Coordinates of C-alpha atoms in Angstrom, one line a residue:
M1 CA 85.3 178.1 58.9
T2 CA 85.0 177.1 62.5
I3 CA 86.1 173.5 63.4
V4 CA 84.4 171.9 66.5
L5 CA 86.1 169.1 68.3
T6 CA 83.9 166.8 70.4
P7 CA 85.3 164.3 73.0
Y8 CA 84.5 160.6 72.8
W9 CA 85.8 157.5 74.6
S10 CA 87.5 154.6 72.8
N11 CA 88.9 151.6 74.7
G12 CA 88.8 153.7 78.0
V13 CA 90.7 156.6 76.4
Q14 CA 89.1 159.9 75.8
K15 CA 89.9 161.1 72.3
L16 CA 88.7 164.1 70.1
K17 CA 87.0 164.1 66.7
V18 CA 85.8 166.7 64.4
A19 CA 82.0 167.4 65.0
A20 CA 79.7 166.9 62.0
Q21 CA 79.5 170.1 60.0
P22 CA 76.5 171.4 58.0
P23 CA 77.1 171.3 54.2
P24 CA 78.6 174.5 53.0
K25 CA 76.5 176.8 51.0
P26 CA 77.1 176.8 47.2
K27 CA 79.7 179.4 46.2
Y28 CA 78.8 182.7 44.7
G29 CA 77.3 182.3 41.1
L30 CA 76.1 178.9 41.7
T31 CA 72.7 180.0 42.8
P32 CA 70.2 182.6 41.6
P33 CA 71.1 186.1 42.9
A34 CA 67.8 186.5 44.8
L35 CA 67.7 183.0 46.5
T36 CA 67.2 183.5 50.2
D37 CA 66.3 180.9 52.9
E38 CA 63.0 182.4 53.9
I39 CA 61.8 182.9 50.4
H40 CA 63.0 179.5 49.5
A41 CA 61.0 178.0 52.5
L42 CA 57.9 179.7 51.1
R43 CA 58.7 178.3 47.6
C44 CA 58.9 174.8 49.0
L45 CA 55.8 175.0 51.0
N46 CA 54.0 176.3 47.8
Q47 CA 55.4 173.4 45.8
L48 CA 54.1 170.9 48.6
R49 CA 50.6 172.5 48.7
S50 CA 50.3 172.3 44.9
K51 CA 50.3 168.6 45.0
D52 CA 46.5 167.3 45.2
K53 CA 47.4 163.8 46.5
N54 CA 48.9 163.0 49.8
I55 CA 51.1 160.3 48.4
E56 CA 52.4 162.8 45.9
K57 CA 53.1 165.2 48.9
Y58 CA 55.1 162.4 50.7
I59 CA 57.1 161.8 47.5
Y60 CA 57.9 165.5 47.4
L61 CA 58.9 165.7 51.1
S62 CA 61.0 162.5 50.8
M63 CA 62.9 164.2 47.9
L64 CA 63.2 167.4 49.8
K65 CA 64.7 165.7 52.9
E66 CA 67.2 164.0 50.7
Q67 CA 68.3 167.0 48.8
D68 CA 67.9 169.6 51.5
P69 CA 67.4 168.2 55.0
S70 CA 67.9 171.5 56.7
M71 CA 65.0 172.8 54.9
F72 CA 62.9 169.8 55.2
Y73 CA 63.2 169.8 59.0
K74 CA 62.8 173.6 59.2
L75 CA 59.5 173.4 57.4
C76 CA 58.6 170.3 59.4
L77 CA 59.0 172.1 62.6
R78 CA 57.3 175.3 61.6
Y79 CA 54.2 173.4 60.0
M80 CA 54.1 170.3 62.1
S81 CA 50.3 169.9 62.2
E82 CA 50.4 170.0 58.3
F83 CA 53.5 167.7 57.9
T84 CA 52.7 165.0 60.6
P85 CA 49.8 163.4 58.7
I86 CA 52.0 163.3 55.5
I87 CA 55.2 162.0 56.9
Y88 CA 53.5 159.5 59.2
T89 CA 49.9 158.2 59.6
P90 CA 47.8 158.2 57.7
T91 CA 49.8 158.8 54.5
V92 CA 52.7 156.5 55.6
G93 CA 50.3 153.6 55.2
D94 CA 49.8 154.4 51.5
A95 CA 53.5 155.0 51.2
C96 CA 54.2 151.5 52.6
L97 CA 51.8 149.9 50.1
Q98 CA 53.5 151.7 47.2
Y99 CA 57.2 151.7 48.4
S100 CA 58.4 149.5 45.8
H101 CA 56.8 151.6 43.1
I102 CA 57.7 155.2 44.4
Y103 CA 61.2 154.3 45.6
R104 CA 63.8 156.8 44.7
R105 CA 67.0 156.5 46.5
P106 CA 68.3 154.3 49.4
E107 CA 67.4 155.6 53.0
G108 CA 68.1 153.3 56.0
L109 CA 69.6 150.1 56.6
F110 CA 68.3 146.8 55.1
I111 CA 69.2 143.5 56.6
S112 CA 67.9 140.2 55.3
I113 CA 67.7 136.6 56.7
K114 CA 70.3 135.9 53.9
D115 CA 72.6 137.9 56.0
K116 CA 72.5 135.6 58.9
G117 CA 75.9 134.9 60.2
K118 CA 77.4 138.1 58.7
I119 CA 75.1 140.8 60.1
R120 CA 78.2 142.7 61.6
D121 CA 79.4 143.2 58.2
V122 CA 76.2 144.7 56.9
I123 CA 75.8 147.0 60.0
K124 CA 79.5 148.3 59.6
N125 CA 78.4 149.6 56.2
W126 CA 76.3 152.3 58.1
P127 CA 78.2 155.5 57.4
K128 CA 77.8 157.2 60.7
L129 CA 78.7 154.6 63.3
D130 CA 79.9 156.9 66.0
E131 CA 76.8 159.3 65.8
A132 CA 74.1 156.5 66.1
R133 CA 71.8 157.1 69.1
I134 CA 68.4 155.7 68.1
S135 CA 67.0 153.1 65.6
V136 CA 63.6 152.2 64.6
V137 CA 63.4 148.6 63.5
T138 CA 60.5 146.9 61.7
D139 CA 60.3 143.5 60.0
G140 CA 57.2 144.7 58.1
S141 CA 55.0 141.9 59.4
R142 CA 52.1 143.9 60.7
I143 CA 52.2 147.5 59.3
L144 CA 49.4 149.7 60.9
G145 CA 46.2 147.7 59.9
L146 CA 47.6 146.8 56.6
G147 CA 49.1 143.4 57.4
D148 CA 52.4 141.9 56.1
L149 CA 54.1 144.3 53.7
G150 CA 57.6 142.8 53.9
V151 CA 60.4 145.3 53.0
N152 CA 57.7 147.8 52.0
G153 CA 57.5 148.4 55.6
M154 CA 60.6 150.7 55.7
P155 CA 58.8 154.0 55.5
I156 CA 57.3 153.1 59.0
S157 CA 60.8 153.3 60.4
I158 CA 61.7 156.4 58.4
G159 CA 58.5 158.3 59.3
K160 CA 58.9 157.4 63.1
L161 CA 62.3 158.8 63.2
S162 CA 61.3 161.9 61.4
L163 CA 59.0 162.5 64.3
Y164 CA 61.7 161.8 66.9
I165 CA 63.8 164.6 65.1
A166 CA 60.8 167.1 65.0
G167 CA 59.1 166.3 68.3
A168 CA 62.1 165.8 70.5
G169 CA 65.0 167.4 68.6
I170 CA 67.0 164.3 68.1
R171 CA 69.9 164.9 65.6
P172 CA 69.0 163.5 62.1
S173 CA 72.6 162.0 61.7
S174 CA 72.1 159.9 64.9
T175 CA 69.0 158.1 63.6
I176 CA 69.0 154.7 61.9
P177 CA 65.9 153.5 60.2
I178 CA 66.1 149.6 59.8
C179 CA 64.0 147.1 58.0
L180 CA 64.6 143.4 58.6
D181 CA 63.7 141.3 55.6
F182 CA 62.4 137.8 56.5
G183 CA 60.4 137.5 53.3
T184 CA 56.8 138.1 53.1
N185 CA 53.5 136.1 52.9
N186 CA 51.8 138.9 50.8
Q187 CA 51.5 137.0 47.5
K188 CA 50.6 140.2 45.7
F189 CA 54.1 141.6 46.5
L190 CA 55.9 138.3 45.6
D191 CA 54.1 138.6 42.3
D192 CA 55.1 142.2 41.8
P193 CA 58.1 142.5 39.5
L194 CA 59.1 145.9 41.1
Y195 CA 59.0 144.4 44.7
L196 CA 62.2 145.3 46.5
G197 CA 62.3 142.6 49.1
L198 CA 63.2 138.9 49.2
R199 CA 61.0 136.6 47.0
Q200 CA 60.2 134.0 49.6
K201 CA 57.6 133.2 52.2
R202 CA 58.3 134.6 55.6
V203 CA 60.8 133.0 57.9
T204 CA 59.6 132.4 61.5
G205 CA 60.3 130.5 64.6
Q206 CA 63.8 129.3 65.7
Q207 CA 65.5 130.6 62.5
M208 CA 64.1 134.1 63.0
T209 CA 65.0 134.1 66.7
E210 CA 68.5 133.1 65.9
F211 CA 68.9 136.0 63.5
M212 CA 67.3 138.4 66.0
D213 CA 69.7 137.3 68.6
E214 CA 72.6 138.0 66.3
F215 CA 71.2 141.2 65.3
M216 CA 70.7 142.6 68.7
R217 CA 74.2 141.4 69.7
E218 CA 75.9 143.1 66.8
M219 CA 73.9 146.2 67.0
S220 CA 74.9 146.7 70.7
A221 CA 78.5 146.0 69.8
A222 CA 78.4 148.5 66.8
F223 CA 76.4 151.1 68.6
P224 CA 77.0 151.1 72.3
K225 CA 74.9 154.2 72.9
L226 CA 72.0 153.2 70.7
L227 CA 68.3 152.9 71.8
V228 CA 66.3 150.4 69.7
Q229 CA 62.7 150.8 69.1
F230 CA 60.7 147.9 67.8
E231 CA 57.9 148.8 65.4
D232 CA 55.1 146.9 63.9
F233 CA 56.2 143.3 64.4
S234 CA 53.5 140.7 64.4
T235 CA 51.7 140.3 67.8
D236 CA 53.4 137.2 69.0
N237 CA 56.9 138.4 67.9
A238 CA 56.3 141.7 69.3
F239 CA 55.8 140.3 72.8
L240 CA 58.4 137.7 72.3
Y241 CA 61.3 139.9 71.3
L242 CA 60.4 142.7 73.9
E243 CA 60.6 140.3 76.7
R244 CA 63.8 138.5 75.4
Y245 CA 65.8 141.8 75.0
R246 CA 64.4 144.4 77.3
N247 CA 66.5 143.5 80.2
K248 CA 69.6 142.9 78.2
Y249 CA 69.6 146.1 75.9
P250 CA 68.0 149.4 75.9
V251 CA 65.0 148.5 73.9
F252 CA 61.3 149.2 73.9
N253 CA 58.3 148.5 71.6
D254 CA 56.1 151.5 70.8
D255 CA 53.0 149.4 69.7
I256 CA 53.1 147.8 73.2
Q257 CA 54.6 150.3 75.5
G258 CA 54.2 153.7 73.8
T259 CA 50.6 153.1 72.9
G260 CA 49.9 151.9 76.5
A261 CA 51.7 154.9 77.9
V262 CA 49.7 157.5 75.9
V263 CA 46.3 155.7 76.7
L264 CA 47.3 155.4 80.5
S265 CA 47.9 159.3 80.4
G266 CA 44.4 159.8 78.9
L267 CA 42.8 157.3 81.3
I268 CA 44.3 159.0 84.4
N269 CA 42.5 162.3 83.4
A270 CA 39.4 160.6 82.2
A271 CA 38.9 158.4 85.3
R272 CA 39.2 161.5 87.5
L273 CA 36.3 163.3 85.7
S274 CA 34.3 160.0 85.5
S275 CA 34.7 159.4 89.3
A276 CA 33.8 162.9 90.1
A277 CA 30.4 162.6 88.1
S278 CA 29.6 159.1 89.5
G279 CA 30.9 159.3 93.0
R280 CA 32.8 156.0 92.5
P281 CA 36.1 155.5 94.0
I282 CA 38.9 155.9 91.5
T283 CA 40.0 152.2 92.2
D284 CA 36.4 151.1 91.1
H285 CA 36.8 151.5 87.4
R286 CA 36.4 148.5 85.2
I287 CA 38.0 148.5 81.8
L288 CA 36.8 146.5 78.8
F289 CA 39.0 146.1 75.8
F290 CA 37.7 145.4 72.4
G291 CA 40.8 143.8 70.7
A292 CA 43.3 141.5 72.2
G293 CA 46.2 141.7 69.8
S294 CA 49.6 143.1 70.7
A295 CA 48.4 146.8 71.0
G296 CA 45.3 145.8 73.1
V297 CA 47.2 143.6 75.5
G298 CA 50.2 145.9 75.6
V299 CA 47.8 148.9 76.7
A300 CA 46.0 146.6 79.2
M301 CA 49.5 145.7 80.8
Q302 CA 50.2 149.5 80.9
L303 CA 46.8 150.3 82.4
M304 CA 47.5 148.1 85.4
S305 CA 49.9 151.0 86.6
F306 CA 46.7 153.1 86.7
F307 CA 45.3 150.8 89.6
T308 CA 48.6 150.1 91.2
L309 CA 49.5 153.9 91.5
N310 CA 46.1 154.3 93.3
G311 CA 47.0 151.5 95.9
L312 CA 45.8 148.3 94.4
T313 CA 48.1 145.2 94.1
P314 CA 49.0 143.8 90.7
D315 CA 46.6 140.9 91.0
E316 CA 43.7 143.3 92.1
A317 CA 44.7 145.6 89.2
R318 CA 44.4 142.6 86.7
E319 CA 41.0 141.8 87.9
R320 CA 39.7 145.2 86.8
I321 CA 40.4 144.4 83.2
W322 CA 38.5 142.4 80.7
L323 CA 39.3 141.5 77.0
I324 CA 37.2 140.9 73.9
D325 CA 38.7 139.0 71.0
S326 CA 37.1 137.7 67.7
Q327 CA 35.4 135.0 69.7
G328 CA 34.0 137.2 72.4
L329 CA 34.9 137.5 76.1
V330 CA 38.4 136.1 76.8
F331 CA 38.2 133.5 79.7
D332 CA 40.1 130.3 80.8
A333 CA 37.1 127.9 80.3
R334 CA 36.8 128.9 76.6
G335 CA 39.6 126.7 75.6
A336 CA 43.1 127.1 74.1
L337 CA 44.3 130.7 74.0
A338 CA 47.1 132.6 72.4
E339 CA 50.0 133.0 75.0
H340 CA 49.6 136.8 75.1
K341 CA 46.0 136.7 75.9
K342 CA 46.4 134.4 78.9
F343 CA 47.5 136.9 81.5
F344 CA 44.1 138.8 81.4
S345 CA 42.0 135.7 80.7
R346 CA 39.1 135.6 83.2
K347 CA 39.2 132.8 85.8
D348 CA 36.0 134.1 87.5
Y349 CA 33.7 133.1 84.6
S350 CA 33.0 129.5 83.3
G351 CA 29.6 129.8 81.6
A352 CA 28.8 129.7 78.0
P353 CA 30.8 131.9 75.5
I354 CA 29.7 135.5 75.4
T355 CA 30.1 136.8 71.9
N356 CA 28.0 139.8 71.6
I357 CA 29.6 143.0 72.8
L358 CA 26.2 144.2 74.3
D359 CA 25.9 141.1 76.3
I360 CA 29.5 141.6 77.5
I361 CA 28.9 145.2 78.5
E362 CA 25.8 144.0 80.6
Y363 CA 27.8 141.3 82.3
V364 CA 31.0 143.3 83.0
Q365 CA 29.4 146.8 83.5
P366 CA 32.5 148.6 82.4
T367 CA 33.4 152.2 83.1
A368 CA 35.7 152.4 80.2
L369 CA 35.5 150.8 76.7
L370 CA 38.7 150.8 74.7
G371 CA 38.9 149.7 71.0
L372 CA 42.0 148.4 69.5
S373 CA 40.4 146.1 66.9
T374 CA 40.8 147.9 63.7
I375 CA 37.1 147.1 63.1
S376 CA 35.4 150.2 61.7
N377 CA 32.2 151.3 63.7
A378 CA 32.3 148.4 66.0
F379 CA 31.0 150.7 68.7
T380 CA 27.5 151.1 67.3
P381 CA 24.9 153.5 68.6
D382 CA 23.5 150.7 70.7
V383 CA 27.0 150.0 72.3
I384 CA 27.5 153.7 73.0
Q385 CA 24.1 154.1 74.5
A386 CA 24.6 150.8 76.6
M387 CA 27.9 152.5 78.0
A388 CA 25.9 155.8 78.6
A389 CA 23.2 153.9 80.5
I390 CA 25.5 152.6 83.2
N391 CA 27.9 155.6 83.5
P392 CA 27.1 159.3 84.0
R393 CA 30.3 160.0 82.1
P394 CA 31.3 157.0 80.1
I395 CA 34.9 156.7 78.9
I396 CA 35.0 155.5 75.3
F397 CA 38.4 155.4 73.5
P398 CA 38.3 154.2 69.9
L399 CA 41.9 153.9 69.4
S400 CA 42.4 152.0 66.0
N401 CA 44.1 153.9 63.2
P402 CA 43.5 155.2 60.6
V403 CA 40.3 157.2 60.8
R404 CA 38.4 154.7 58.6
L405 CA 39.2 151.9 61.1
S406 CA 38.2 153.7 64.0
E407 CA 35.6 151.9 66.3
C408 CA 33.4 154.9 66.3
S409 CA 33.4 158.6 65.5
F410 CA 33.6 161.5 67.9
Q411 CA 30.2 162.8 66.6
D412 CA 28.4 159.5 67.3
A413 CA 30.2 159.3 70.7
V414 CA 28.8 162.8 71.6
N415 CA 25.3 162.2 70.2
Y416 CA 24.6 159.0 71.9
T417 CA 25.9 159.9 75.3
N418 CA 24.0 163.4 75.3
G419 CA 27.5 165.1 75.1
E420 CA 28.8 163.3 78.4
V421 CA 31.3 161.1 76.8
L422 CA 35.0 161.3 77.8
F423 CA 36.5 160.5 74.5
A424 CA 40.0 159.8 73.1
S425 CA 40.9 158.3 69.7
G426 CA 43.9 157.0 67.8
S427 CA 43.2 159.2 64.8
P428 CA 42.3 162.9 64.8
F429 CA 38.6 164.1 64.8
D430 CA 37.6 167.8 64.4
P431 CA 35.9 169.5 67.4
I432 CA 32.2 169.7 67.2
A433 CA 29.5 172.1 68.4
Y434 CA 27.0 170.7 70.8
E435 CA 24.3 172.8 72.3
D436 CA 25.9 175.9 73.2
M437 CA 29.4 174.4 73.7
T438 CA 32.4 173.3 71.5
L439 CA 33.5 170.0 72.6
Y440 CA 37.2 168.9 71.9
P441 CA 38.1 165.3 71.2
G442 CA 41.2 163.7 72.7
Q443 CA 43.8 162.0 70.6
G444 CA 45.7 159.3 72.1
N445 CA 48.6 159.9 69.8
N446 CA 51.9 158.1 70.5
M447 CA 53.7 161.2 69.2
Y448 CA 53.0 162.8 72.7
I449 CA 55.0 159.9 74.3
F450 CA 57.7 158.3 72.2
P451 CA 59.9 161.5 71.3
G452 CA 60.3 162.4 75.0
L453 CA 60.6 158.8 76.2
G454 CA 63.4 158.2 73.5
L455 CA 65.0 161.5 74.4
G456 CA 65.2 160.8 78.1
A457 CA 66.4 157.2 77.6
I458 CA 69.2 158.6 75.3
L459 CA 70.2 161.4 77.5
A460 CA 70.2 159.2 80.6
R461 CA 72.1 156.6 78.7
A462 CA 69.8 154.0 80.0
T463 CA 71.0 150.4 80.0
S464 CA 67.3 149.3 79.7
V465 CA 63.9 150.9 79.3
T466 CA 62.0 150.1 82.6
D467 CA 58.4 149.8 83.2
T468 CA 58.9 152.7 85.5
M469 CA 60.4 154.9 82.9
V470 CA 57.5 154.1 80.6
E471 CA 55.0 154.9 83.6
A472 CA 56.9 158.2 84.1
S473 CA 56.4 159.2 80.5
S474 CA 52.5 158.7 81.0
L475 CA 52.6 160.7 84.3
G476 CA 54.6 163.4 82.7
L477 CA 52.0 163.7 79.9
A478 CA 49.0 163.5 82.1
G479 CA 50.5 166.2 84.3
S480 CA 51.5 168.6 81.3
L481 CA 47.9 169.9 80.9
T482 CA 47.5 173.8 81.5
E483 CA 44.9 175.0 84.1
E484 CA 42.8 176.2 81.1
E485 CA 42.9 172.7 79.6
K486 CA 41.8 171.0 82.9
S487 CA 38.9 173.5 83.3
L488 CA 37.7 172.4 79.8
G489 CA 37.8 168.9 80.9
L490 CA 40.3 167.8 78.3
L491 CA 42.3 164.6 78.5
Y492 CA 45.3 165.5 76.6
P493 CA 47.0 168.9 75.7
R494 CA 45.6 170.9 72.9
I495 CA 47.8 171.2 70.1
E496 CA 46.1 174.6 69.6
R497 CA 47.7 175.8 73.0
S498 CA 50.2 177.7 70.7
S499 CA 50.0 178.7 67.1
H500 CA 53.2 176.7 66.8
L501 CA 52.6 173.0 67.2
D502 CA 56.4 172.3 67.4
R503 CA 56.6 174.4 70.6
V504 CA 53.8 172.4 72.1
V505 CA 55.3 168.9 71.2
R506 CA 58.9 169.9 72.2
E507 CA 57.6 171.5 75.5
I508 CA 55.8 168.2 76.3
S509 CA 58.8 166.1 75.1
A510 CA 61.1 168.1 77.3
H511 CA 59.0 167.6 80.3
I512 CA 58.4 163.9 79.7
A513 CA 62.2 163.3 79.1
K514 CA 63.1 165.0 82.5
E515 CA 60.6 162.5 84.1
V516 CA 62.1 159.6 82.2
I517 CA 65.6 160.5 83.3
R518 CA 64.5 160.7 86.9
A519 CA 62.7 157.3 86.7
A520 CA 66.0 155.8 85.1
Q521 CA 68.0 157.2 87.9
K522 CA 65.6 155.7 90.6
A523 CA 65.8 152.4 88.7
G524 CA 69.6 152.7 88.7
V525 CA 69.8 151.9 85.0
D526 CA 71.4 155.4 84.0
R527 CA 74.9 155.7 83.0
S528 CA 74.9 159.6 82.8
K529 CA 75.6 160.0 86.4
E530 CA 76.4 163.6 86.3
L531 CA 72.7 164.4 85.8
R532 CA 71.8 162.9 89.2
C533 CA 72.9 166.1 91.0
M534 CA 70.9 168.5 88.8
K535 CA 67.9 170.1 90.2
D536 CA 64.6 169.7 88.2
A537 CA 64.8 173.1 86.6
E538 CA 68.5 172.7 85.8
L539 CA 67.7 169.2 84.3
L540 CA 64.8 170.6 82.2
K541 CA 67.2 173.3 80.9
F542 CA 69.7 170.6 80.1
V543 CA 67.3 168.6 78.1
N544 CA 66.1 171.6 76.2
S545 CA 69.8 172.5 75.3
K546 CA 70.2 168.9 73.8
M547 CA 67.3 169.4 71.4
W548 CA 68.6 169.9 67.8
N549 CA 67.3 172.6 65.6
P550 CA 67.7 172.8 61.9

């Protein structure tokens, strides 16, 4: 047996510790004589495929990960396109709804409002304190489009970290899924005798903020190398806690920043094609958002970079963006607004409220229409045709998840623009045959962004995740298209680029991580100073060498 010692620092003194070892294989006679890893991988895959319901597949894979994590991740990497929809969206939504009923064994860290004042004691119960590098934290208050699920939101944190491991090679032992239990306002769960969370209404306001301050302080003390990703907090709290902690700790919010980064990447490529067709300057684009929650406003904030990168001032960039919420066009004279909507509220309109999307399109004359509303089929044929009437190549991004909540289908977008649409969705759609061509939908999947962003921030040991680091992840993704993909007019890399999705995702993640590290260095927030002297090729090689493989 080989024992590996790894150095670490404690109170300014470098020490050595025994590196984590894989569990030993059972001794001879304790397994069947013909058991081999390759055949067992096939056996596990056959067992998975024998399940006829995705939730049963989710339960099976959760069991496999707990009993044989090496096999789970080996299969996850090899069959990533098959596994991803099971371990994350859309199946993870069902897993959250049923979590208290399908629960088997503990996974992750649960901290409740009852632990306020003693959070340190709870955190110290985590068995791998020294190894922790990344945590996904949710409070279950806004899970996907499903609302307040309370402690049943834990599968979101678990699933997201599985994608960090598969997509960026982050070591499983360095991940911490966390669910913060403030209670729930979901009466169905409060009445459920099997519900695993606190049986009380959700705590908010000052009491919640005091808890969050203590939580972040104790997390930083216990895990000095940890990157924290907030996931599926309610809209107001998502913005509140991102702004409260982003300059104090290495933290980011994937709903706000990750979604924005992946959409920015697609828009960069779409705007280039749209401007080529229309002859309009790249800075002349006008972006209309249907949906003004945390995701919508977060994406809008990120898309300001599209204009500033092309020479506009921040104020000029803000004037190129319009929002639609449940009451129509968002503008100052309409009356009181939620805090997060005020930044993009229009000051140049003071007429009667405009509530119909067709009237808003007529008024704004947008080149791009983005949906983050979770309102199924909100982009009707009339809406799509209205966009096509004012743009030779309209940009239409129905970004709501899952597919059933998408604002329109790829088929409708193609049919009602005569095949000219520049399309990206939040959920996957199949390619379609149109006339004599095969058209491929873009998918603005955060999985393109967050693994590489997280890996880059971890390797740089960033003290904070800056806007320029998020921007770098967007540019890294936009620049990762092959020449063939560019010639096909694609907005995102094709996962069919290789027969192995894991190679594509990891290749993209490594490229993005390199760009994120460089951005951290330029911003002066990197603590891994030794990486500064590496040339790009050397840095990329270093990034790849840090990716874990089962």
